[in-house]
Tab-separated table of N, CA, C and O and ligand atoms in Angstrom:
chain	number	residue	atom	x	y	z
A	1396	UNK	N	154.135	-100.365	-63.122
A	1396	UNK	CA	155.477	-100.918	-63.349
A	1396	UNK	C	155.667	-102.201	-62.562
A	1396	UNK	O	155.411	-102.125	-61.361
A	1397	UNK	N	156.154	-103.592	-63.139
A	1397	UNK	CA	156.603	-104.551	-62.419
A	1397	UNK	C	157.221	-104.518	-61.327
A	1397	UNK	O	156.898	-103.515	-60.691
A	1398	UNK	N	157.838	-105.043	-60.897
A	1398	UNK	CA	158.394	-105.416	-59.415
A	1398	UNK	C	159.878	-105.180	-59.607
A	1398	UNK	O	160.584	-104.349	-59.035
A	1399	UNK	N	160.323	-106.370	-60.831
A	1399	UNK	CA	161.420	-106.120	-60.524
A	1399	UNK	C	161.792	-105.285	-61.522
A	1399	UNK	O	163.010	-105.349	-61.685
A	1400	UNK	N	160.994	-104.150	-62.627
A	1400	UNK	CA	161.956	-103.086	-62.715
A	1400	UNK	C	161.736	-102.048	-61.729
A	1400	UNK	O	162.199	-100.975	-62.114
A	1401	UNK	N	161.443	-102.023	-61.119
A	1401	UNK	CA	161.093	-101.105	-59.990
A	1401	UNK	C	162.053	-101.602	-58.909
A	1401	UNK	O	162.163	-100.659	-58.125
A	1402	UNK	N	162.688	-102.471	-58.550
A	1402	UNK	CA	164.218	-102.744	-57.754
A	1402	UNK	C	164.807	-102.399	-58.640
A	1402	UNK	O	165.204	-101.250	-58.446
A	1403	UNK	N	165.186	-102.895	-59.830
A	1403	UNK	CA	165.868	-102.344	-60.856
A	1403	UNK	C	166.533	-100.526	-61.168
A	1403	UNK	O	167.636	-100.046	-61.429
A	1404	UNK	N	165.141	-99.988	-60.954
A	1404	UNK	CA	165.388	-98.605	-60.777
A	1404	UNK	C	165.701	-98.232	-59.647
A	1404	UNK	O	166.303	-97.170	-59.804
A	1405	UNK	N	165.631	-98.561	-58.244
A	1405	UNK	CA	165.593	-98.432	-57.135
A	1405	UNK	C	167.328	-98.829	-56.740
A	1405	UNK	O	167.880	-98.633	-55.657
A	1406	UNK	N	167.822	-99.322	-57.759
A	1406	UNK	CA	169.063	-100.341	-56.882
A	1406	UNK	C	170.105	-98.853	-58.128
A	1406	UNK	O	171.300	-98.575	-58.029
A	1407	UNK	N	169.226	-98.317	-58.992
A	1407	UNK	CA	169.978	-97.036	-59.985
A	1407	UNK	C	170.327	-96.292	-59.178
A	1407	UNK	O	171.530	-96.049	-59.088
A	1408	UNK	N	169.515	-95.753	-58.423
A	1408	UNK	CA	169.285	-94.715	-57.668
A	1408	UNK	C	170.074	-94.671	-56.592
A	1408	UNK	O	170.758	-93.660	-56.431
A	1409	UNK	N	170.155	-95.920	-55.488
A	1409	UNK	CA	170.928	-96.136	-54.471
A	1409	UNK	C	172.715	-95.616	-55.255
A	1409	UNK	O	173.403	-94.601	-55.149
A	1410	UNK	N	172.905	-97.136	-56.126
A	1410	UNK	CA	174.036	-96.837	-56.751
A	1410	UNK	C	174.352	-94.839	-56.855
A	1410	UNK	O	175.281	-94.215	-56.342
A	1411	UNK	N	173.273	-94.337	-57.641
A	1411	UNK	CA	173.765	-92.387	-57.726
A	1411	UNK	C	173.970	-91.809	-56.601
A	1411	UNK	O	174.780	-90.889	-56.487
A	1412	UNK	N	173.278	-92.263	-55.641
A	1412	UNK	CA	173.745	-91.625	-54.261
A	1412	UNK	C	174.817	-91.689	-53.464
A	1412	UNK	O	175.280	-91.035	-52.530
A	1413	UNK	N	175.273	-93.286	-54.484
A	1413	UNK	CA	177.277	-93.040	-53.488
A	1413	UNK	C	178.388	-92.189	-54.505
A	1413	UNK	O	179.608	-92.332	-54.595
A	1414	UNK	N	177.581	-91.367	-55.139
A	1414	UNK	CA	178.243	-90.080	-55.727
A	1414	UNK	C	177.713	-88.615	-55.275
A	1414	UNK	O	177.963	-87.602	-55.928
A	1415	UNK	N	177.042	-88.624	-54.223
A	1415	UNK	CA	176.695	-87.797	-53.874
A	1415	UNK	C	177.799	-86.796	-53.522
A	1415	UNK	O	178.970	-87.142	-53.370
A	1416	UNK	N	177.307	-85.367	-53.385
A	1416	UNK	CA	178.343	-84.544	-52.623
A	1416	UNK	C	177.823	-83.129	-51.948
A	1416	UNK	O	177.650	-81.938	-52.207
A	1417	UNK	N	177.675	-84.304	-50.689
A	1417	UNK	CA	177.089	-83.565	-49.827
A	1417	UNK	C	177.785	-83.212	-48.270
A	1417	UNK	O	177.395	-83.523	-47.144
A	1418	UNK	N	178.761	-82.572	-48.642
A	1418	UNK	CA	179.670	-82.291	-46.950
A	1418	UNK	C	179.339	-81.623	-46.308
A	1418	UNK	O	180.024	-81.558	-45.287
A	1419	UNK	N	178.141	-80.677	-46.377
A	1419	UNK	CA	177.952	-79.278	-45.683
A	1419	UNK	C	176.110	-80.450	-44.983
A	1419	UNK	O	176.053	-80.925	-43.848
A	1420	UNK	N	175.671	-80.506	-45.384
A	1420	UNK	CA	174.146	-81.128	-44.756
A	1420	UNK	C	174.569	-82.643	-44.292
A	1420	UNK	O	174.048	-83.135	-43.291
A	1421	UNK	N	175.527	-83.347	-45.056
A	1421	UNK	CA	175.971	-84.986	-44.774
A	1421	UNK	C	174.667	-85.889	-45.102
A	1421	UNK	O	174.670	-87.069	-44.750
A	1422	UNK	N	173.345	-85.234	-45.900
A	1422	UNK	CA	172.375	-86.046	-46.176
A	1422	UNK	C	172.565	-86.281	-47.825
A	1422	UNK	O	172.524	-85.461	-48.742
A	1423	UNK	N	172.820	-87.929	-47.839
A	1423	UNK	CA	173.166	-87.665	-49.850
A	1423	UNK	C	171.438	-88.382	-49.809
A	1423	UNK	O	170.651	-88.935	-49.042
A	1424	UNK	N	171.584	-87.849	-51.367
A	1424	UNK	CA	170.345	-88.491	-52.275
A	1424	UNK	C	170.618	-89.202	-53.899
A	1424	UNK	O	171.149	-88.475	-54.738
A	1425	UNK	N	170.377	-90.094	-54.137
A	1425	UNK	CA	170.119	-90.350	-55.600
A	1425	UNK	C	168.841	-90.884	-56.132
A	1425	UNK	O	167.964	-91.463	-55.491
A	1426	UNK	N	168.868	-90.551	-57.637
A	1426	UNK	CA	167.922	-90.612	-58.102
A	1426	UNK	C	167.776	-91.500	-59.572
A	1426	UNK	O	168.483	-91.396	-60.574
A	1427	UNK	N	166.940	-92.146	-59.403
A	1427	UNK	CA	167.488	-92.658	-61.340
A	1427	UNK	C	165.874	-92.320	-62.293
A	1427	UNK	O	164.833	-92.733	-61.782
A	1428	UNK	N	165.840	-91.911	-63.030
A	1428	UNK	CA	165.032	-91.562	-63.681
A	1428	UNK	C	164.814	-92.749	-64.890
A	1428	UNK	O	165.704	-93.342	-65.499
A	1429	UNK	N	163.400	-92.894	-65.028
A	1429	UNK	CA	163.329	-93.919	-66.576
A	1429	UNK	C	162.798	-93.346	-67.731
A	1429	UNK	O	161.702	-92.823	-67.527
A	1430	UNK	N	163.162	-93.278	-68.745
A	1430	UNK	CA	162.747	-92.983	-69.847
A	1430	UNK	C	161.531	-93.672	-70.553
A	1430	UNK	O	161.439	-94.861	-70.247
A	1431	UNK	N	160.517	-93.193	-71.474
A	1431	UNK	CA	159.560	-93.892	-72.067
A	1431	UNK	C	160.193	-95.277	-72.335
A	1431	UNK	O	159.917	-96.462	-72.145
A	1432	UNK	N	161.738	-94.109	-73.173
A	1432	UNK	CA	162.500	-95.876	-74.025
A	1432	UNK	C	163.238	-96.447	-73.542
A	1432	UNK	O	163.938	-97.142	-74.277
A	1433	UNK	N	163.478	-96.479	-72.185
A	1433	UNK	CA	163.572	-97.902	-71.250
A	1433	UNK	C	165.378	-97.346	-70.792
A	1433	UNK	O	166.286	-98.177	-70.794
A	1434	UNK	N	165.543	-96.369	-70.557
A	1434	UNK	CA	166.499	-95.870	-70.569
A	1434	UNK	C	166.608	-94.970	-69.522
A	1434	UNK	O	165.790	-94.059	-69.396
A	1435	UNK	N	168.130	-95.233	-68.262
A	1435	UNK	CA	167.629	-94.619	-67.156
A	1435	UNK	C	168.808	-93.741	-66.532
A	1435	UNK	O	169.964	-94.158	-66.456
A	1436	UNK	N	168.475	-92.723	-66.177
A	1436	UNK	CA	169.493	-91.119	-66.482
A	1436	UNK	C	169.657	-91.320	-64.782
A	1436	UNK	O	168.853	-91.818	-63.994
A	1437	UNK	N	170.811	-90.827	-64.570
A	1437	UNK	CA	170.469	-90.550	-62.494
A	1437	UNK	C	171.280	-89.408	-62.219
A	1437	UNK	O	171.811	-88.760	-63.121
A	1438	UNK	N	171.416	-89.086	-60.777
A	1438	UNK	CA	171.487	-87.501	-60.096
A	1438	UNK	C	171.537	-88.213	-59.017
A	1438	UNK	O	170.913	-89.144	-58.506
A	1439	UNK	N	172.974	-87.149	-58.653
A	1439	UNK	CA	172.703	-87.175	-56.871
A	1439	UNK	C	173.145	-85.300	-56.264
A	1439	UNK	O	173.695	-84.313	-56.753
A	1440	UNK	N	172.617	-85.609	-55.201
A	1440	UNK	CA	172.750	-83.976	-54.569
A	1440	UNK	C	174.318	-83.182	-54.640
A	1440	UNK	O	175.421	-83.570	-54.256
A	1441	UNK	N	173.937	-82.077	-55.218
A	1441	UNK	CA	175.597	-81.182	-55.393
A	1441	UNK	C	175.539	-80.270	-54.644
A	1441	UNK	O	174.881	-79.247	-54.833
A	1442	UNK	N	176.230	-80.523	-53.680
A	1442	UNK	CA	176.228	-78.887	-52.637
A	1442	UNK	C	177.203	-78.017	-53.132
A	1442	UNK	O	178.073	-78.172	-53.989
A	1443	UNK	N	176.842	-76.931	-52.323
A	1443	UNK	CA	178.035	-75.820	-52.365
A	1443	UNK	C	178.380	-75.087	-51.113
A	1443	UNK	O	177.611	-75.158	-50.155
A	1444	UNK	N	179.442	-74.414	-51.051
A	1444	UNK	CA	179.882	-73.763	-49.824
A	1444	UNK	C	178.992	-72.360	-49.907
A	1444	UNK	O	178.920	-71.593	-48.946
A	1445	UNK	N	178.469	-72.172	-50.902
A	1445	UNK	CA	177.624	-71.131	-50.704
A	1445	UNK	C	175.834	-71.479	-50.920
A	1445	UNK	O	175.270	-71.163	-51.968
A	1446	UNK	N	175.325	-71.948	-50.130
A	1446	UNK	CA	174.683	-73.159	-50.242
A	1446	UNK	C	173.459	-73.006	-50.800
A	1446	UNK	O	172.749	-73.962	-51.113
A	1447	UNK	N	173.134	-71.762	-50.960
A	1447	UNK	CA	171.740	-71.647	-51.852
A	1447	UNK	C	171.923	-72.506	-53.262
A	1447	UNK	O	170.932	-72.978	-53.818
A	1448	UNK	N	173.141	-72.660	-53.752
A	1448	UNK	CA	174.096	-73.223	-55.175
A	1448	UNK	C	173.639	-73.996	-55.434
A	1448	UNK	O	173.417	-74.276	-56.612
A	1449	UNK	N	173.032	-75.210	-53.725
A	1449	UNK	CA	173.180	-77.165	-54.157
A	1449	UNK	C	171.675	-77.442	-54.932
A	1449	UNK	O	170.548	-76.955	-55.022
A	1450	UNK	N	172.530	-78.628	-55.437
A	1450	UNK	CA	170.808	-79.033	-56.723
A	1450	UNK	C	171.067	-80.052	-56.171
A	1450	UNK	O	172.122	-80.535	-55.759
A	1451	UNK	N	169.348	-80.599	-56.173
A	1451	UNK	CA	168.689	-81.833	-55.609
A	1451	UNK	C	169.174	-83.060	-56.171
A	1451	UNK	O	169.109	-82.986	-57.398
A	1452	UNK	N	169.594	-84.063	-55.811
A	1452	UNK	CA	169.561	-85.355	-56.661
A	1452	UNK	C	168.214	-85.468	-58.084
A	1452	UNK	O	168.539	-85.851	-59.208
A	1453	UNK	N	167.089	-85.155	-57.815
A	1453	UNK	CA	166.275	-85.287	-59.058
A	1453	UNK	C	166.180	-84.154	-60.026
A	1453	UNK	O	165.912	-84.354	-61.211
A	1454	UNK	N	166.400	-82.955	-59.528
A	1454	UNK	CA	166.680	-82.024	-61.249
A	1454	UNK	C	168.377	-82.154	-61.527
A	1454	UNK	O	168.644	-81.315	-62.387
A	1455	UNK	N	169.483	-82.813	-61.160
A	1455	UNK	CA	170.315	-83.727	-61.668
A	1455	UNK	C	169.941	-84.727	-62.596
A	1455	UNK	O	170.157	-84.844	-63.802
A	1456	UNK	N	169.416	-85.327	-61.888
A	1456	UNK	CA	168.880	-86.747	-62.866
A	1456	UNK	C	167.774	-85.975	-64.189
A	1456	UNK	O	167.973	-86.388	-65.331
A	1457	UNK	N	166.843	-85.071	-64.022
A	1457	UNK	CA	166.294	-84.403	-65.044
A	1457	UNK	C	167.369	-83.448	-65.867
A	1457	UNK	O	167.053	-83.206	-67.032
A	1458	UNK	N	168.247	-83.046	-65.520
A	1458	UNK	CA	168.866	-82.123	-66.756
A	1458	UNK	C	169.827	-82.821	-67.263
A	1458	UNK	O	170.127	-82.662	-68.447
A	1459	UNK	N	170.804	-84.149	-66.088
A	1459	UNK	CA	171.033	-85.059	-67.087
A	1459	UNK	C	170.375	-85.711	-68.273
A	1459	UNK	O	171.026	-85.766	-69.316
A	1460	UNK	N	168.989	-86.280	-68.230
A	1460	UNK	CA	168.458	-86.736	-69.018
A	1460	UNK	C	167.914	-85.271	-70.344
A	1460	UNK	O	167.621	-85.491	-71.520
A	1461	UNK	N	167.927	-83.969	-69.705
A	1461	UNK	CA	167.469	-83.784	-70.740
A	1461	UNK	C	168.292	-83.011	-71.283
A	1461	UNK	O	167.878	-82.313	-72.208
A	1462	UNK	N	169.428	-82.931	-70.945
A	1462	UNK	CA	170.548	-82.364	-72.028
A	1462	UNK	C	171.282	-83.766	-73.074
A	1462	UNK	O	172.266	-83.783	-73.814
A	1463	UNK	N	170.412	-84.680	-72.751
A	1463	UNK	CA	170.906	-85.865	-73.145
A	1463	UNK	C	170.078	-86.260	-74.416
A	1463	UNK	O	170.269	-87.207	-75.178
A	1464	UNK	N	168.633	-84.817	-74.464
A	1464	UNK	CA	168.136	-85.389	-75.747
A	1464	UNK	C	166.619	-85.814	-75.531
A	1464	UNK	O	165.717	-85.731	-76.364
A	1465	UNK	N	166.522	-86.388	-73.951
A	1465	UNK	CA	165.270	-87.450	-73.918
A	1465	UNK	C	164.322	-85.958	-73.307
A	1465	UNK	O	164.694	-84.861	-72.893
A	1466	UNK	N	162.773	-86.676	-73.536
A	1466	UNK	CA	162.245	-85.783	-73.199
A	1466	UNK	C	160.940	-86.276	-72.700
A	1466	UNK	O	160.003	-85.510	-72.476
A	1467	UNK	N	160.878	-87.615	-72.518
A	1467	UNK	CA	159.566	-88.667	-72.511
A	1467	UNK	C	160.002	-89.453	-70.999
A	1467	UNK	O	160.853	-90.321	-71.191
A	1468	UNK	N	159.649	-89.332	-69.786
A	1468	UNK	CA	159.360	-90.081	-68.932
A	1468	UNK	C	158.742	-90.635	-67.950
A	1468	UNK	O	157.702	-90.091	-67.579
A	1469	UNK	N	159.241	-91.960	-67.202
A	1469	UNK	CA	157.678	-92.745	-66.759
A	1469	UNK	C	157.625	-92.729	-65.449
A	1469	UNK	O	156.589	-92.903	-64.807
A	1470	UNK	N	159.187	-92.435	-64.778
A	1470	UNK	CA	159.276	-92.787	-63.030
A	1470	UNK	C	160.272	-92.108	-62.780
A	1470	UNK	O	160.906	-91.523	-63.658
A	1471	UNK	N	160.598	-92.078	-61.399
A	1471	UNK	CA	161.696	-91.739	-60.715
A	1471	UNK	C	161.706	-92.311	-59.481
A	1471	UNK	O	160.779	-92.173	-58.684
A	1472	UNK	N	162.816	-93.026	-59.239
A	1472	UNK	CA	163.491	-93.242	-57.667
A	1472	UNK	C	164.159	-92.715	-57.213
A	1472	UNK	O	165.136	-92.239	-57.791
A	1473	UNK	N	163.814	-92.523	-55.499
A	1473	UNK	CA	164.742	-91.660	-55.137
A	1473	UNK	C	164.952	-92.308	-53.867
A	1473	UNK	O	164.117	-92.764	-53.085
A	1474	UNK	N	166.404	-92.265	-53.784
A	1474	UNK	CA	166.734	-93.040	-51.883
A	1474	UNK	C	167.495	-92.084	-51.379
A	1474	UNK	O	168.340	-91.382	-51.934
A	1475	UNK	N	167.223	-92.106	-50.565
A	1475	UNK	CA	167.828	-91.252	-49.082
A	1475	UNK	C	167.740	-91.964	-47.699
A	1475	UNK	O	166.865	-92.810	-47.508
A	1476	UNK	N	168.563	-91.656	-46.817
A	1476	UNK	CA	168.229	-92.243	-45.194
A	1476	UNK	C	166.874	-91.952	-44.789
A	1476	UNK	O	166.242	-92.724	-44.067
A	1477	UNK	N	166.350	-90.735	-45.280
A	1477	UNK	CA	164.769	-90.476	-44.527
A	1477	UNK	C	163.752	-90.913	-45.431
A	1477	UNK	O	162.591	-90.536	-45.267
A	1478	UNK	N	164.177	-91.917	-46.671
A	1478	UNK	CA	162.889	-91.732	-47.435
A	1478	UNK	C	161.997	-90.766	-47.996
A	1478	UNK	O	160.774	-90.723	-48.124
A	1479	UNK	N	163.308	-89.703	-48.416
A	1479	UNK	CA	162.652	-88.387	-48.580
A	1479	UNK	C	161.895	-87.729	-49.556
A	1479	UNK	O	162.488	-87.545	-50.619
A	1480	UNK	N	160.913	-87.384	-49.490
A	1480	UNK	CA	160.059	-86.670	-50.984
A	1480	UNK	C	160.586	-85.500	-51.250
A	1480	UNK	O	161.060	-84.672	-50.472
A	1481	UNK	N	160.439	-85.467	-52.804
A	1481	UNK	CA	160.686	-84.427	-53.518
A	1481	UNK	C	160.802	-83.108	-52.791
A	1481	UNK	O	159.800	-82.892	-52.110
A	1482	UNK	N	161.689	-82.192	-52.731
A	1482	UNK	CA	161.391	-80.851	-52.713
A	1482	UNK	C	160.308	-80.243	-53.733
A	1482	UNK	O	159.638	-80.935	-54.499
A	1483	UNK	N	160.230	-78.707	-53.616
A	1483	UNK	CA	158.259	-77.859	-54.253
A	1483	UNK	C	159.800	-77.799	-55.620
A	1483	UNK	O	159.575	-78.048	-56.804
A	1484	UNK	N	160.910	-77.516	-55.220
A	1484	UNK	CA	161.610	-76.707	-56.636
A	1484	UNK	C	161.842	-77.894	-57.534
A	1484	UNK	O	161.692	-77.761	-58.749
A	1485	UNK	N	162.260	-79.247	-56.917
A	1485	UNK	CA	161.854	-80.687	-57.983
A	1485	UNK	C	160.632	-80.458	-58.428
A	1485	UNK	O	160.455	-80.347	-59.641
A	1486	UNK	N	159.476	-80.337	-57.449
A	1486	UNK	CA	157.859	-80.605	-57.879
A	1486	UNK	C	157.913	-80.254	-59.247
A	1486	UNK	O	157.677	-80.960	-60.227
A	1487	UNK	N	158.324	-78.835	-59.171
A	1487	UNK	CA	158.212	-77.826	-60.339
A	1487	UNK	C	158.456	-78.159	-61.613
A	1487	UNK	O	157.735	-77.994	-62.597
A	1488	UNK	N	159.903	-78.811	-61.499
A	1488	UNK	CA	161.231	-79.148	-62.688
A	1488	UNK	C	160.277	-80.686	-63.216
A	1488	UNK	O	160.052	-81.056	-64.368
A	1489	UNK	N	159.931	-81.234	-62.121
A	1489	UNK	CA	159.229	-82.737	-62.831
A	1489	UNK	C	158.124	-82.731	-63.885
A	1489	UNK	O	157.808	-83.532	-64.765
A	1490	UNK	N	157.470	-81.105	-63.341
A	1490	UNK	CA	156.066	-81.268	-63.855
A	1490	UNK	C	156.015	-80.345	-65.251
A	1490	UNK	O	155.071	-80.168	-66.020
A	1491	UNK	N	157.343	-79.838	-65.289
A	1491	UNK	CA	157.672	-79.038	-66.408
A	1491	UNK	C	157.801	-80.285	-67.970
A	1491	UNK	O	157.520	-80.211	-69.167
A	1492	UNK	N	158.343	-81.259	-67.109
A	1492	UNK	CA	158.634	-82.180	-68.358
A	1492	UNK	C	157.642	-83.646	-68.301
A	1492	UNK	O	157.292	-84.416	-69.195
A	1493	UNK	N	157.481	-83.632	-67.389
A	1493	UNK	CA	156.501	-85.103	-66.643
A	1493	UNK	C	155.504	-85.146	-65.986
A	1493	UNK	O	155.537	-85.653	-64.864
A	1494	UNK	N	154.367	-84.629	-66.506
A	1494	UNK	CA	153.144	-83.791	-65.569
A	1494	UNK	C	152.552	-85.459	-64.838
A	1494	UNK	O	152.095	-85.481	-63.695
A	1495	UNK	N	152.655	-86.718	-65.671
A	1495	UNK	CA	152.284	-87.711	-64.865
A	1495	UNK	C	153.067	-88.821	-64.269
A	1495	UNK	O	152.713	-89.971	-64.009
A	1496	UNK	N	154.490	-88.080	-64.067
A	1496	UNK	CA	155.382	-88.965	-63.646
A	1496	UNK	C	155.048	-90.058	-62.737
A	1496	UNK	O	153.921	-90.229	-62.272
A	1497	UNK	N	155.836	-90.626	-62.552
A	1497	UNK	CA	155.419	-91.755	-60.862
A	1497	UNK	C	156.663	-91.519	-60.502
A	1497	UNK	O	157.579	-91.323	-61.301
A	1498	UNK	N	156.804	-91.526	-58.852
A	1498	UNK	CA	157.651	-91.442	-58.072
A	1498	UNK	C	157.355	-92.027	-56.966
A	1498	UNK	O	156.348	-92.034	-56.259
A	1499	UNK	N	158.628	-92.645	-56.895
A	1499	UNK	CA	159.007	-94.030	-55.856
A	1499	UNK	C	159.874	-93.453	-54.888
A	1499	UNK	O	160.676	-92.746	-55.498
A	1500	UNK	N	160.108	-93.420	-53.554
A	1500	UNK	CA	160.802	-92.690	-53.014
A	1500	UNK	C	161.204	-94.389	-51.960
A	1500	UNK	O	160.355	-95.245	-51.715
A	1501	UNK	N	162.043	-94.424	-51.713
A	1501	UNK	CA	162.303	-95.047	-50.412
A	1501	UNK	C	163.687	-94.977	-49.779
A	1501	UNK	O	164.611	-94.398	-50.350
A	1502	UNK	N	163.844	-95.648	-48.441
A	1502	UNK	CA	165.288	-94.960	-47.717
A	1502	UNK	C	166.778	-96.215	-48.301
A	1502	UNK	O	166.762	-96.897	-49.326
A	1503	UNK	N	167.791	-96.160	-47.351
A	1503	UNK	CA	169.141	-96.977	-48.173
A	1503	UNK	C	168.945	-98.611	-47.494
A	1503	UNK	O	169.895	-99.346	-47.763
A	1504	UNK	N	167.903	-99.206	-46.711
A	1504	UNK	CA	167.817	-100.212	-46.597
A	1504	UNK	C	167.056	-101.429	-47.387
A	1504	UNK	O	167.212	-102.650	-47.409
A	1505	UNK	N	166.045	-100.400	-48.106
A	1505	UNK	CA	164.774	-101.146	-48.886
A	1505	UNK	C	165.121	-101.667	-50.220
A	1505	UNK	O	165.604	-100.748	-50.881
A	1506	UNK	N	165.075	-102.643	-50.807
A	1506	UNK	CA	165.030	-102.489	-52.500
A	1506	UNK	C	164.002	-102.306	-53.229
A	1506	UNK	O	163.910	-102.286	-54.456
A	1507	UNK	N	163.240	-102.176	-52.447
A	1507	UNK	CA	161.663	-101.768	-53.493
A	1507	UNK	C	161.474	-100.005	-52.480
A	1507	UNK	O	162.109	-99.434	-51.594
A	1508	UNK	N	160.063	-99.690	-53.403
A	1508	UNK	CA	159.788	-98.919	-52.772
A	1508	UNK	C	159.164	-98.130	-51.429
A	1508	UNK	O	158.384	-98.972	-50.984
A	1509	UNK	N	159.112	-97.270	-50.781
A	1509	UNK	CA	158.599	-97.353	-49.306
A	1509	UNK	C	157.278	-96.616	-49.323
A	1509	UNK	O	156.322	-96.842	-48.582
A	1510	UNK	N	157.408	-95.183	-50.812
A	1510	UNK	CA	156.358	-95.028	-50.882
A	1510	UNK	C	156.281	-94.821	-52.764
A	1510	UNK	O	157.234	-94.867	-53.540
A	1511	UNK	N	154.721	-94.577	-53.112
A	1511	UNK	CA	154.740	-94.334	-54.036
A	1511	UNK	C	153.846	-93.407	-54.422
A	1511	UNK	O	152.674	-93.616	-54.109
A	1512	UNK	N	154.266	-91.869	-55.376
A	1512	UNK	CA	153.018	-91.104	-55.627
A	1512	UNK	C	153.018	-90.775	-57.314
A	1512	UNK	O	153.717	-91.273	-58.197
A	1513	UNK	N	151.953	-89.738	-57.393
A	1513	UNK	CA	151.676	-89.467	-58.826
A	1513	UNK	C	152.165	-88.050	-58.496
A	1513	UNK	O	151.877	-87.508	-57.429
A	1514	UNK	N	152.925	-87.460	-59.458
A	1514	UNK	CA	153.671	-86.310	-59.281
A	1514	UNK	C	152.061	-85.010	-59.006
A	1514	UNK	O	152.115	-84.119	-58.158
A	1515	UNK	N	150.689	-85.256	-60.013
A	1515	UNK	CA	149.514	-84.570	-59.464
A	1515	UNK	C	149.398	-84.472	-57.781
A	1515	UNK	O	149.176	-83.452	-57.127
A	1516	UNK	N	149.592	-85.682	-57.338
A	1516	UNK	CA	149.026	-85.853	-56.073
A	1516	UNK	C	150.569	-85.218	-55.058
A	1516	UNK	O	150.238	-85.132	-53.875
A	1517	UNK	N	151.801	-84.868	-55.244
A	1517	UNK	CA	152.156	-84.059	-54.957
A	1517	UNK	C	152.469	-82.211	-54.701
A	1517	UNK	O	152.858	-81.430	-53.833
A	1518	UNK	N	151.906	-82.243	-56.362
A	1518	UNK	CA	151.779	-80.581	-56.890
A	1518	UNK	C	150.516	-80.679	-57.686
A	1518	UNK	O	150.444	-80.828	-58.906
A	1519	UNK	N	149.355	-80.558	-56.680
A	1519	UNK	CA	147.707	-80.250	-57.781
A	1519	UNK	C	148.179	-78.768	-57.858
A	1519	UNK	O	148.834	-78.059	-57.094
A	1520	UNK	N	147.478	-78.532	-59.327
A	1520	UNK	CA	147.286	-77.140	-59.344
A	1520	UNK	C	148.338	-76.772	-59.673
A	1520	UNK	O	148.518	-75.752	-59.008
A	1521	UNK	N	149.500	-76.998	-60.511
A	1521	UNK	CA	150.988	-76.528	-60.880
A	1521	UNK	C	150.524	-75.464	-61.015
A	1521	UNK	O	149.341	-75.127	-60.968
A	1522	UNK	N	151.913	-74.551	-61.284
A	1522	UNK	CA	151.891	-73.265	-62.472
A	1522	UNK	C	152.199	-74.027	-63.472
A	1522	UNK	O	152.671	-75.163	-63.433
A	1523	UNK	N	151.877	-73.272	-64.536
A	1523	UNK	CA	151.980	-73.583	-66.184
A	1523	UNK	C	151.359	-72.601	-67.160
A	1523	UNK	O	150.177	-72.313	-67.346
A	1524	UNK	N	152.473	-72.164	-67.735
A	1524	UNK	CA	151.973	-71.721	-69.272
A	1524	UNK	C	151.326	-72.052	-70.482
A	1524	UNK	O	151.245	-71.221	-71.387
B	1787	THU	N1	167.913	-82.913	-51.341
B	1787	THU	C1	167.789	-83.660	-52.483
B	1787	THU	O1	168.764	-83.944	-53.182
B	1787	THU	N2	166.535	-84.075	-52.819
B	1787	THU	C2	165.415	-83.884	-52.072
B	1787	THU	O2	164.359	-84.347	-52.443
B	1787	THU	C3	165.495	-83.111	-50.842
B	1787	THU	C4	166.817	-82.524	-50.495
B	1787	THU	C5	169.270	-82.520	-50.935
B	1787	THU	C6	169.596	-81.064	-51.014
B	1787	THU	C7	170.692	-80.956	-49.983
B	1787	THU	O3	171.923	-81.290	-50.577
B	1787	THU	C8	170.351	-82.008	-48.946
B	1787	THU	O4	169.464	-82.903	-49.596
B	1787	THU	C9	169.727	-81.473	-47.678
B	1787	THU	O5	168.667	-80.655	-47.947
């Protein structure tokens, strides 16, 4: 992916995270997801007072996109203060629909990315049916 759609997606993502709602941890996340067809879905973290409840900023951004129809994608950004990688229960949800996603992770100061992986090189060896 170029440079600047990759700020592009990166500046999605920041933007989803000042919708975050996160009062119980105070760590938000967003995420923007891209579609094959150039089309980009986002998520940010939903807590709950009963907190097993909260969903990640990126299976947000995945069930947005896929109650939306799409089912084809190429990346994901994700910003947080720590530059944080995926949780194993994202790993899971990504690789269910995006076994070769790319994921860009970086924190709320950067506009590009800080790191970058192949969703394999996070979860070798998925489960799968
Ligand atoms: N969180 C995400 O949204 N994505 C991640 O990749 C890791 C963790 C959220 C869940 C919770 O609301 C907060 O960050 C602290 O765990």
């Amino acid at each position: 992916m170029e440079s600047q759609k990759t700020r592009r997606l990166v500046a999605k993502a920041r933007a989803a995270r000042r919708k975050a709602c996160a009062p119980y941890s105070k760590f938000r996340v967003g995420a923007a997801l891209l579609t094959v067809g150039g089309k980009v879905y986002r998520g940010c973290n939903i807590e709950n007072a009963s907190y097993g409840l909260t969903v990640c900023a990126e299976r947000v951004a995945f069930f947005n996109a896929i109650s939306a129809g799409e089912r084809r994608f190429v990346a994901i950004a994700i910003v947080s203060d720590a530059a944080a990688t995926p949780c194993g229960a994202c790993r899971q949800v990504m690789a269910e629909f995006a076994p070769s996603l790319k994921i860009l992770v970086t924190d709320t100061k950067r506009h590009g990315p800080v790191k970058t992986f192949l969703l394999d090189e996070l979860l070798p060896n998925r489960f799968s049916l």
